[in-house]
Tab-separated table of C-alpha atoms in Angstrom:
chain	number	residue	atom	x	y	z
A	1	UNK	CA	89.568	102.226	152.148
A	2	UNK	CA	91.362	105.035	150.416
A	3	UNK	CA	88.980	108.104	150.235
A	4	UNK	CA	88.875	109.673	146.288
A	5	UNK	CA	88.233	112.933	145.760
A	6	UNK	CA	86.787	114.082	142.659
A	7	UNK	CA	90.469	115.814	141.411
A	8	UNK	CA	92.365	112.257	142.813
A	9	UNK	CA	89.597	110.369	140.269
A	10	UNK	CA	90.135	113.262	136.808
A	11	UNK	CA	93.926	112.706	138.231
A	12	UNK	CA	94.135	109.259	137.879
A	13	UNK	CA	92.009	109.857	134.754
A	14	UNK	CA	94.283	112.407	133.112
A	15	UNK	CA	96.872	110.257	133.864
A	16	UNK	CA	96.091	107.193	131.643
A	17	UNK	CA	94.552	109.531	129.100
A	18	UNK	CA	98.698	109.019	128.400
A	19	UNK	CA	98.552	105.717	127.255
A	20	UNK	CA	95.419	106.199	125.518
A	21	UNK	CA	97.452	109.314	123.135
A	22	UNK	CA	100.397	106.981	122.876
A	23	UNK	CA	98.619	103.695	121.214
A	24	UNK	CA	96.799	105.873	119.330
A	25	UNK	CA	99.821	107.466	118.106
A	26	UNK	CA	101.768	103.969	117.816
A	27	UNK	CA	98.431	102.351	116.241
A	28	UNK	CA	98.453	105.573	113.549
A	29	UNK	CA	102.249	106.198	112.459
A	30	UNK	CA	101.832	101.673	112.306
A	31	UNK	CA	98.954	101.216	110.669
A	32	UNK	CA	99.764	103.918	108.311
A	33	UNK	CA	103.165	102.586	106.624
A	34	UNK	CA	101.837	99.011	106.551
A	35	UNK	CA	98.685	100.790	104.877
A	36	UNK	CA	100.677	102.358	102.142
A	37	UNK	CA	103.299	99.355	101.836
A	38	UNK	CA	99.369	97.905	101.073
A	39	UNK	CA	97.999	100.389	99.175
A	40	UNK	CA	100.734	100.014	96.643
A	41	UNK	CA	100.313	96.428	96.664
A	42	UNK	CA	96.824	96.936	95.923
A	43	UNK	CA	97.518	99.035	93.039
A	44	UNK	CA	100.154	96.560	91.542
A	45	UNK	CA	99.621	94.882	87.948
A	46	UNK	CA	99.576	91.254	89.658
A	47	UNK	CA	96.561	89.757	89.963
A	48	UNK	CA	97.362	87.954	92.986
A	49	UNK	CA	99.235	90.854	94.734
A	50	UNK	CA	95.561	92.718	94.210
A	51	UNK	CA	93.947	90.076	94.912
A	52	UNK	CA	95.570	89.429	98.408
A	53	UNK	CA	95.742	92.822	99.788
A	54	UNK	CA	91.569	92.625	99.127
A	55	UNK	CA	91.615	89.834	100.917
A	56	UNK	CA	93.292	91.000	104.022
A	57	UNK	CA	91.071	94.571	103.809
A	58	UNK	CA	87.917	92.617	103.893
A	59	UNK	CA	88.661	90.299	106.571
A	60	UNK	CA	89.934	93.504	108.660
A	61	UNK	CA	86.653	95.310	107.999
A	62	UNK	CA	84.572	92.646	108.051
A	63	UNK	CA	85.331	90.895	111.502
A	64	UNK	CA	85.246	92.933	114.694
A	65	UNK	CA	88.055	94.314	116.068
A	66	UNK	CA	87.895	92.866	120.137
A	67	UNK	CA	88.222	89.341	117.780
A	68	UNK	CA	91.250	90.726	115.903
A	69	UNK	CA	92.527	91.734	119.423
A	70	UNK	CA	91.681	88.952	120.791
A	71	UNK	CA	93.514	86.559	118.262
A	72	UNK	CA	96.098	87.795	118.013
A	73	UNK	CA	96.854	87.996	122.309
A	74	UNK	CA	95.307	84.748	122.670
A	75	UNK	CA	96.904	83.121	119.385
A	76	UNK	CA	100.260	84.480	120.312
A	77	UNK	CA	100.283	82.563	123.673
A	78	UNK	CA	98.808	79.413	122.072
A	79	UNK	CA	101.839	79.019	119.777
A	80	UNK	CA	103.767	78.849	122.638
A	81	UNK	CA	105.096	83.157	121.959
A	82	UNK	CA	102.738	84.915	124.857
A	83	UNK	CA	102.665	88.705	124.358
A	84	UNK	CA	101.986	91.033	126.692
A	85	UNK	CA	98.389	93.182	126.565
A	86	UNK	CA	100.265	96.321	125.708
A	87	UNK	CA	101.895	95.119	122.415
A	88	UNK	CA	99.022	92.844	121.439
A	89	UNK	CA	96.953	95.998	121.194
A	90	UNK	CA	99.832	98.229	119.397
A	91	UNK	CA	99.459	95.318	116.545
A	92	UNK	CA	95.998	94.803	116.286
A	93	UNK	CA	95.397	98.395	115.966
A	94	UNK	CA	97.886	98.613	113.757
A	95	UNK	CA	96.992	96.321	111.657
A	96	UNK	CA	93.156	97.372	111.925
A	97	UNK	CA	93.833	100.939	110.875
A	98	UNK	CA	96.442	99.817	107.718
A	99	UNK	CA	93.385	98.107	106.283
A	100	UNK	CA	90.842	100.928	106.542
A	101	UNK	CA	93.353	103.639	105.551
A	102	UNK	CA	94.599	100.972	102.428
A	103	UNK	CA	90.581	100.918	101.192
A	104	UNK	CA	90.226	105.219	101.678
A	105	UNK	CA	93.624	105.856	100.382
A	106	UNK	CA	93.231	102.960	97.215
A	107	UNK	CA	90.174	105.169	97.100
A	108	UNK	CA	91.750	108.740	96.678
A	109	UNK	CA	94.173	107.652	94.208
A	110	UNK	CA	91.377	106.349	91.009
A	111	UNK	CA	89.300	109.608	92.566
A	112	UNK	CA	92.320	110.765	89.821
A	113	UNK	CA	90.241	110.571	86.818
A	114	UNK	CA	91.813	107.950	84.348
A	115	UNK	CA	92.428	110.216	81.752
A	116	UNK	CA	95.253	111.645	83.216
A	117	UNK	CA	97.035	108.733	83.543
A	118	UNK	CA	96.382	108.531	79.750
A	119	UNK	CA	97.815	111.682	78.997
A	120	UNK	CA	100.771	111.200	81.364
A	121	UNK	CA	101.930	108.650	79.953
A	122	UNK	CA	101.024	109.509	76.404
A	123	UNK	CA	103.499	112.565	77.233
A	124	UNK	CA	106.041	109.861	77.409
A	125	UNK	CA	106.350	109.659	81.502
A	126	UNK	CA	107.360	106.203	83.385
A	127	UNK	CA	104.773	104.767	85.767
A	128	UNK	CA	107.232	106.305	88.398
A	129	UNK	CA	107.294	109.721	86.639
A	130	UNK	CA	103.124	109.731	86.801
A	131	UNK	CA	102.783	108.809	90.177
A	132	UNK	CA	105.054	110.916	91.663
A	133	UNK	CA	104.673	114.196	88.884
A	134	UNK	CA	100.645	113.764	88.413
A	135	UNK	CA	99.166	110.628	90.452
A	136	UNK	CA	100.223	111.017	94.175
A	137	UNK	CA	100.474	115.347	94.661
A	138	UNK	CA	96.446	115.314	93.392
A	139	UNK	CA	95.479	112.116	95.616
A	140	UNK	CA	97.464	113.444	98.304
A	141	UNK	CA	95.635	116.703	98.869
A	142	UNK	CA	92.274	114.435	98.547
A	143	UNK	CA	93.372	111.733	101.220
A	144	UNK	CA	94.125	114.289	104.076
A	145	UNK	CA	89.904	114.804	105.302
A	146	UNK	CA	88.950	111.353	105.078
A	147	UNK	CA	92.468	110.032	106.636
A	148	UNK	CA	92.309	112.381	109.884
A	149	UNK	CA	88.806	111.357	109.983
A	150	UNK	CA	89.792	108.077	110.461
A	151	UNK	CA	92.244	109.075	113.247
A	152	UNK	CA	89.005	110.143	115.276
A	153	UNK	CA	87.890	105.792	115.081
A	154	UNK	CA	91.808	104.711	115.971
A	155	UNK	CA	91.270	106.733	119.020
A	156	UNK	CA	88.030	104.714	119.919
A	157	UNK	CA	89.947	101.825	118.874
A	158	UNK	CA	92.310	101.708	121.124
A	159	UNK	CA	89.298	101.636	124.057
A	160	UNK	CA	89.371	98.249	123.926
A	161	UNK	CA	92.317	97.504	124.795
A	162	UNK	CA	90.758	97.540	128.144
A	163	UNK	CA	89.147	94.240	127.654
A	164	UNK	CA	92.145	92.595	127.223
A	165	UNK	CA	93.815	94.014	130.416
A	166	UNK	CA	95.700	97.462	129.216
A	167	UNK	CA	95.680	100.069	131.293
A	168	UNK	CA	94.166	103.361	129.701
A	169	UNK	CA	91.307	105.659	129.801
A	170	UNK	CA	88.321	103.285	129.620
A	171	UNK	CA	90.617	100.687	131.553
A	172	UNK	CA	91.616	103.532	134.090
A	173	UNK	CA	87.700	104.256	134.192
A	174	UNK	CA	86.428	100.796	134.945
A	175	UNK	CA	89.525	100.155	137.862
A	176	UNK	CA	88.310	103.701	139.462
A	177	UNK	CA	85.056	102.824	139.624
A	178	UNK	CA	85.792	99.408	141.089
A	179	UNK	CA	87.355	101.363	143.814
A	180	UNK	CA	84.455	104.858	143.833
A	181	UNK	CA	81.468	102.972	143.047
A	182	UNK	CA	80.747	106.505	141.234
A	183	UNK	CA	79.958	105.365	137.968
A	184	UNK	CA	78.172	108.249	136.643
A	185	UNK	CA	80.964	110.390	137.046
A	186	UNK	CA	83.796	108.509	136.246
A	187	UNK	CA	81.921	107.283	132.611
A	188	UNK	CA	80.992	110.874	132.394
A	189	UNK	CA	85.012	111.772	132.668
A	190	UNK	CA	86.101	109.305	130.513
A	191	UNK	CA	83.472	110.266	127.781
A	192	UNK	CA	84.570	113.772	127.886
A	193	UNK	CA	88.211	112.859	127.918
A	194	UNK	CA	87.496	110.941	124.888
A	195	UNK	CA	85.596	113.484	123.390
A	196	UNK	CA	88.397	116.239	123.595
A	197	UNK	CA	90.546	114.110	121.747
A	198	UNK	CA	88.187	113.296	118.817
A	199	UNK	CA	86.278	116.462	118.194
A	200	UNK	CA	88.761	118.455	117.733
A	201	UNK	CA	90.049	116.076	114.872
A	202	UNK	CA	86.424	115.690	113.821
A	203	UNK	CA	86.443	119.327	113.600
A	204	UNK	CA	89.552	119.558	111.308
A	205	UNK	CA	88.281	116.878	109.349
A	206	UNK	CA	85.671	118.400	108.289
A	207	UNK	CA	87.219	121.828	107.902
A	208	UNK	CA	89.167	120.302	105.198
A	209	UNK	CA	87.025	118.467	103.869
A	210	UNK	CA	85.212	121.591	103.206
A	211	UNK	CA	88.147	123.453	101.899
A	212	UNK	CA	88.497	120.784	99.408
A	213	UNK	CA	84.871	121.040	98.905
A	214	UNK	CA	85.159	124.713	97.862
A	215	UNK	CA	88.098	124.649	95.958
A	216	UNK	CA	86.284	122.399	93.358
A	217	UNK	CA	88.058	119.663	93.956
A	218	UNK	CA	85.023	116.959	95.119
B	1	UNK	CA	105.947	73.494	119.313
B	2	UNK	CA	102.322	74.988	120.569
B	3	UNK	CA	99.962	72.479	120.281
B	4	UNK	CA	98.143	71.817	117.452
B	5	UNK	CA	95.030	73.586	116.430
B	6	UNK	CA	92.035	71.015	117.804
B	7	UNK	CA	88.274	72.198	117.054
B	8	UNK	CA	86.661	68.951	118.115
B	9	UNK	CA	86.982	70.286	121.134
B	10	UNK	CA	84.248	72.860	120.389
B	11	UNK	CA	81.908	69.804	120.049
B	12	UNK	CA	80.174	69.869	123.532
B	13	UNK	CA	79.644	73.368	123.440
B	14	UNK	CA	77.453	74.184	120.014
B	15	UNK	CA	74.406	75.022	122.470
B	16	UNK	CA	76.150	77.594	123.850
B	17	UNK	CA	77.937	79.500	120.499
B	18	UNK	CA	73.801	78.815	118.947
B	19	UNK	CA	72.505	80.657	122.045
B	20	UNK	CA	75.053	82.997	121.406
B	21	UNK	CA	74.148	83.684	117.688
B	22	UNK	CA	70.413	84.166	118.029
B	23	UNK	CA	71.181	86.714	121.043
B	24	UNK	CA	73.570	88.403	118.159
B	25	UNK	CA	71.197	88.097	115.132
B	26	UNK	CA	68.368	89.540	117.386
B	27	UNK	CA	70.165	92.209	119.071
B	28	UNK	CA	71.600	93.457	115.636
B	29	UNK	CA	67.468	93.335	113.718
B	30	UNK	CA	66.219	95.053	116.327
B	31	UNK	CA	68.388	98.096	116.642
B	32	UNK	CA	68.824	98.213	112.872
B	33	UNK	CA	65.353	99.753	112.626
B	34	UNK	CA	65.154	100.806	115.640
B	35	UNK	CA	68.332	102.882	114.968
B	36	UNK	CA	67.564	104.022	111.497
B	37	UNK	CA	63.933	104.864	112.353
B	38	UNK	CA	65.364	107.115	114.836
B	39	UNK	CA	67.988	108.463	112.651
B	40	UNK	CA	64.994	109.311	110.342
B	41	UNK	CA	63.497	111.850	112.956
B	42	UNK	CA	66.741	113.234	114.318
B	43	UNK	CA	67.921	113.797	110.745
B	44	UNK	CA	64.607	115.557	110.179
B	45	UNK	CA	64.729	117.497	113.195
B	46	UNK	CA	68.331	118.456	112.970
B	47	UNK	CA	67.029	119.877	109.976
B	48	UNK	CA	63.310	121.169	110.119
B	49	UNK	CA	63.476	121.986	114.282
B	50	UNK	CA	63.179	124.785	116.863
B	51	UNK	CA	67.333	125.706	117.387
B	52	UNK	CA	67.210	124.335	120.760
B	53	UNK	CA	66.088	121.226	119.710
B	54	UNK	CA	68.649	120.711	116.517
B	55	UNK	CA	71.037	122.061	118.946
B	56	UNK	CA	70.519	119.632	121.235
B	57	UNK	CA	70.596	116.808	118.655
B	58	UNK	CA	73.676	117.952	117.294
B	59	UNK	CA	75.608	117.980	121.181
B	60	UNK	CA	73.956	114.191	120.931
B	61	UNK	CA	75.035	113.252	117.479
B	62	UNK	CA	78.810	114.641	118.168
B	63	UNK	CA	79.071	113.227	121.500
B	64	UNK	CA	77.573	109.869	120.286
B	65	UNK	CA	80.745	109.869	117.190
B	66	UNK	CA	83.592	110.952	119.397
B	67	UNK	CA	83.497	108.469	121.908
B	68	UNK	CA	83.837	105.004	121.998
B	69	UNK	CA	81.071	102.418	121.592
B	70	UNK	CA	82.152	100.407	124.960
B	71	UNK	CA	82.328	103.948	127.048
B	72	UNK	CA	78.372	104.578	126.067
B	73	UNK	CA	77.559	101.740	127.046
B	74	UNK	CA	79.630	101.484	130.229
B	75	UNK	CA	77.912	104.723	130.552
B	76	UNK	CA	74.720	103.491	130.046
B	77	UNK	CA	74.682	100.118	132.022
B	78	UNK	CA	76.901	101.490	135.359
B	79	UNK	CA	76.267	105.673	135.326
B	80	UNK	CA	72.946	105.998	134.938
B	81	UNK	CA	71.575	102.992	137.788
B	82	UNK	CA	73.377	106.037	140.009
B	83	UNK	CA	70.642	108.454	138.775
B	84	UNK	CA	67.683	105.622	139.836
B	85	UNK	CA	67.405	104.151	136.551
B	86	UNK	CA	67.748	100.843	136.681
B	87	UNK	CA	67.767	98.179	133.378
B	88	UNK	CA	69.454	95.335	132.753
B	89	UNK	CA	72.260	94.077	130.562
B	90	UNK	CA	70.413	93.343	127.227
B	91	UNK	CA	68.251	96.720	127.685
B	92	UNK	CA	71.434	98.683	128.163
B	93	UNK	CA	73.125	96.497	124.907
B	94	UNK	CA	70.105	97.753	122.740
B	95	UNK	CA	69.867	101.000	124.041
B	96	UNK	CA	73.595	101.904	123.053
B	97	UNK	CA	73.651	99.949	119.851
B	98	UNK	CA	70.212	101.763	118.817
B	99	UNK	CA	71.340	105.451	120.380
B	100	UNK	CA	75.030	104.621	118.157
B	101	UNK	CA	73.934	103.404	115.293
B	102	UNK	CA	71.293	106.821	115.025
B	103	UNK	CA	73.724	109.011	115.723
B	104	UNK	CA	75.523	107.972	112.473
B	105	UNK	CA	72.948	107.747	110.103
B	106	UNK	CA	71.674	110.856	111.339
B	107	UNK	CA	74.465	112.715	109.743
B	108	UNK	CA	74.430	110.478	106.386
B	109	UNK	CA	70.767	110.786	105.800
B	110	UNK	CA	71.225	114.522	106.428
B	111	UNK	CA	73.755	114.254	104.074
B	112	UNK	CA	71.534	112.444	101.456
B	113	UNK	CA	68.346	115.361	102.633
B	114	UNK	CA	70.131	117.786	101.647
B	115	UNK	CA	70.272	117.042	98.722
B	116	UNK	CA	67.614	117.472	97.354
B	117	UNK	CA	66.410	120.906	95.980
B	118	UNK	CA	64.035	122.988	97.788
B	119	UNK	CA	62.215	123.271	94.346
B	120	UNK	CA	61.454	119.716	94.408
B	121	UNK	CA	59.463	119.650	97.360
B	122	UNK	CA	57.407	122.844	96.268
B	123	UNK	CA	56.722	121.451	93.148
B	124	UNK	CA	55.107	118.572	94.924
B	125	UNK	CA	52.841	120.879	97.291
B	126	UNK	CA	52.006	122.851	94.169
B	127	UNK	CA	50.734	119.223	92.343
B	128	UNK	CA	48.366	118.483	95.804
B	129	UNK	CA	50.524	116.345	98.303
B	130	UNK	CA	50.021	116.979	101.434
B	131	UNK	CA	53.341	118.098	103.318
B	132	UNK	CA	53.573	114.679	104.781
B	133	UNK	CA	53.201	113.000	101.538
B	134	UNK	CA	55.313	115.436	99.402
B	135	UNK	CA	57.879	114.608	101.878
B	136	UNK	CA	57.933	111.512	102.063
B	137	UNK	CA	58.141	110.862	98.626
B	138	UNK	CA	60.066	113.700	97.326
B	139	UNK	CA	62.845	113.948	100.248
B	140	UNK	CA	63.138	111.188	102.248
B	141	UNK	CA	63.188	107.869	99.956
B	142	UNK	CA	65.130	109.538	96.892
B	143	UNK	CA	67.337	110.291	100.151
B	144	UNK	CA	67.649	107.123	101.857
B	145	UNK	CA	68.141	105.754	98.436
B	146	UNK	CA	71.204	107.958	97.533
B	147	UNK	CA	72.727	106.648	101.179
B	148	UNK	CA	71.818	103.591	100.888
B	149	UNK	CA	75.229	101.872	100.852
B	150	UNK	CA	76.364	104.248	103.332
B	151	UNK	CA	73.681	102.539	105.634
B	152	UNK	CA	74.755	99.241	105.158
B	153	UNK	CA	78.773	99.503	106.414
B	154	UNK	CA	77.097	101.740	108.904
B	155	UNK	CA	75.055	98.923	110.229
B	156	UNK	CA	77.721	96.625	110.208
B	157	UNK	CA	79.851	98.341	111.631
B	158	UNK	CA	77.231	98.273	114.432
B	159	UNK	CA	76.340	94.502	114.588
B	160	UNK	CA	80.561	94.014	114.645
B	161	UNK	CA	80.959	96.090	117.531
B	162	UNK	CA	78.222	94.670	119.430
B	163	UNK	CA	80.599	92.084	120.629
B	164	UNK	CA	81.792	94.936	123.084
B	165	UNK	CA	78.496	93.941	124.635
B	166	UNK	CA	79.875	90.867	125.844
B	167	UNK	CA	81.407	93.001	128.700
B	168	UNK	CA	78.926	93.599	130.432
B	169	UNK	CA	77.235	90.054	130.853
B	170	UNK	CA	74.785	90.068	127.654
B	171	UNK	CA	75.311	86.119	126.726
B	172	UNK	CA	76.085	87.221	122.604
B	173	UNK	CA	78.423	85.782	120.343
B	174	UNK	CA	82.133	87.013	121.907
B	175	UNK	CA	79.993	85.834	125.512
B	176	UNK	CA	79.768	82.838	124.269
B	177	UNK	CA	83.825	82.576	123.220
B	178	UNK	CA	84.726	83.723	126.701
B	179	UNK	CA	82.606	81.425	128.180
B	180	UNK	CA	83.691	78.592	125.750
B	181	UNK	CA	87.780	79.278	126.456
B	182	UNK	CA	86.684	79.085	130.297
B	183	UNK	CA	86.294	76.106	130.413
B	184	UNK	CA	88.250	74.022	127.475
B	185	UNK	CA	91.060	76.647	127.414
B	186	UNK	CA	91.117	76.380	123.401
B	187	UNK	CA	91.007	80.076	123.194
B	188	UNK	CA	92.995	80.575	119.443
B	189	UNK	CA	90.615	77.785	118.601
B	190	UNK	CA	87.151	79.685	119.849
B	191	UNK	CA	88.035	82.920	118.673
B	192	UNK	CA	88.749	81.806	114.719
B	193	UNK	CA	85.360	80.049	115.026
B	194	UNK	CA	83.607	83.276	116.217
B	195	UNK	CA	85.911	85.669	114.118
B	196	UNK	CA	85.274	83.466	111.015
B	197	UNK	CA	80.875	83.537	111.841
B	198	UNK	CA	81.123	87.393	112.728
B	199	UNK	CA	83.048	87.700	109.173
B	200	UNK	CA	79.593	85.394	107.628
B	201	UNK	CA	77.162	87.801	109.693
B	202	UNK	CA	78.864	90.688	108.104
B	203	UNK	CA	78.456	89.135	104.294
B	204	UNK	CA	74.660	87.818	104.809
B	205	UNK	CA	74.206	90.875	106.550
B	206	UNK	CA	75.491	93.147	103.044
B	207	UNK	CA	73.745	90.361	100.743
B	208	UNK	CA	70.069	90.550	102.363
B	209	UNK	CA	70.456	94.863	103.035
B	210	UNK	CA	71.073	94.820	98.862
B	211	UNK	CA	68.095	92.674	97.798
B	212	UNK	CA	65.834	94.847	100.665
B	213	UNK	CA	67.369	97.783	98.582
B	214	UNK	CA	66.492	96.354	95.207
B	215	UNK	CA	62.820	95.916	96.591
B	216	UNK	CA	62.272	99.169	97.966
B	217	UNK	CA	64.018	101.199	96.380
B	218	UNK	CA	63.420	100.094	92.333
B	219	UNK	CA	62.097	103.076	90.616
B	220	UNK	CA	64.963	104.731	91.793
B	221	UNK	CA	67.656	102.847	89.755
B	222	UNK	CA	67.609	104.578	87.068
B	223	UNK	CA	67.682	107.610	88.670
B	224	UNK	CA	70.922	106.252	90.906
B	225	UNK	CA	72.663	104.923	87.968
């Protein structure tokens, strides 16, 4: 049997943390892209597009992320196209992130007072000009703190990929635990590593939020 | 072409589904109550207690909010026995869910509480209310009413997150799904059905919370809108 020292455990966990970070980045970038599309679909004047988008958001917000993961992982296999845990986790987390970001961003766009829309249109700006010069710059400022805050949820969400067998931080923790039987140390370290990833983001989100508040925008 | 969906293969497993549903519902109801009660205590102490208590509770809230629920669950279920504290799976799930909901809700409540002006509390005291009475009627209940929608969402998030307790072999809805698909190999149908059940649970939870809120905070409605 191989003996694991504390440093072996820590080194292995740190190596696995890379995959947590990579998966988080994929989910966040993918989710932001899809989320942006959804936000504009949601704001379009087509009522069916609006309904479809809110249904999408409600479905992803009203079901467990674990089920979304299972449905994609096992669903793809059931359709005759088995995919890797890696791909399944990336897709599920991207869709999950896009639904939440769409909801956050829609709120920010709607938070810009309606009167400004009307004012810009009266001044002769068309839809895109209004969006580009009046609404978006303001909505963008409002959206940054909650978006940074949500990135913490994305990082924590990647922990569920461990359940379908993707070896990231949590899975590495359970594997090391099976080899060493030191659950207390290992899961404390795993928690600490997640904390080290998430806490700075949480603090940064809070700082940004406070800055907006002080600027009188909230 | 893959095999077509076949939900009839789920029929023999109705009792497992019901068992899982019961566990999820009971866990959710109990931990929502204990979690919110603990949140009130934590929010109160984080505002009013000695600095070292505030600091300690701040640490608990931040650690809980910045680590995944599954890791908290594993730490409680696998880690604590290492210290000689042995607990069964359902107790671990109960503790983890309560602590998780309490940490988030305490932060939400704290925001609601700090929105109450200090002068109001002093006015209450001047009117002859006891400290407890004035705190309850002037600070706590209005704070609850103010942040109630956020508390509903948080409780639902914890209910949905509870799917993870299946990983420490608590027989909840997700465990039932895993159990059934290991017998009939119809994983997609099973997970689709269970996802729908979670969706209905989330919907039902929101509705019942709102009904309760309408009754409990009835006299606050004027102030709210």
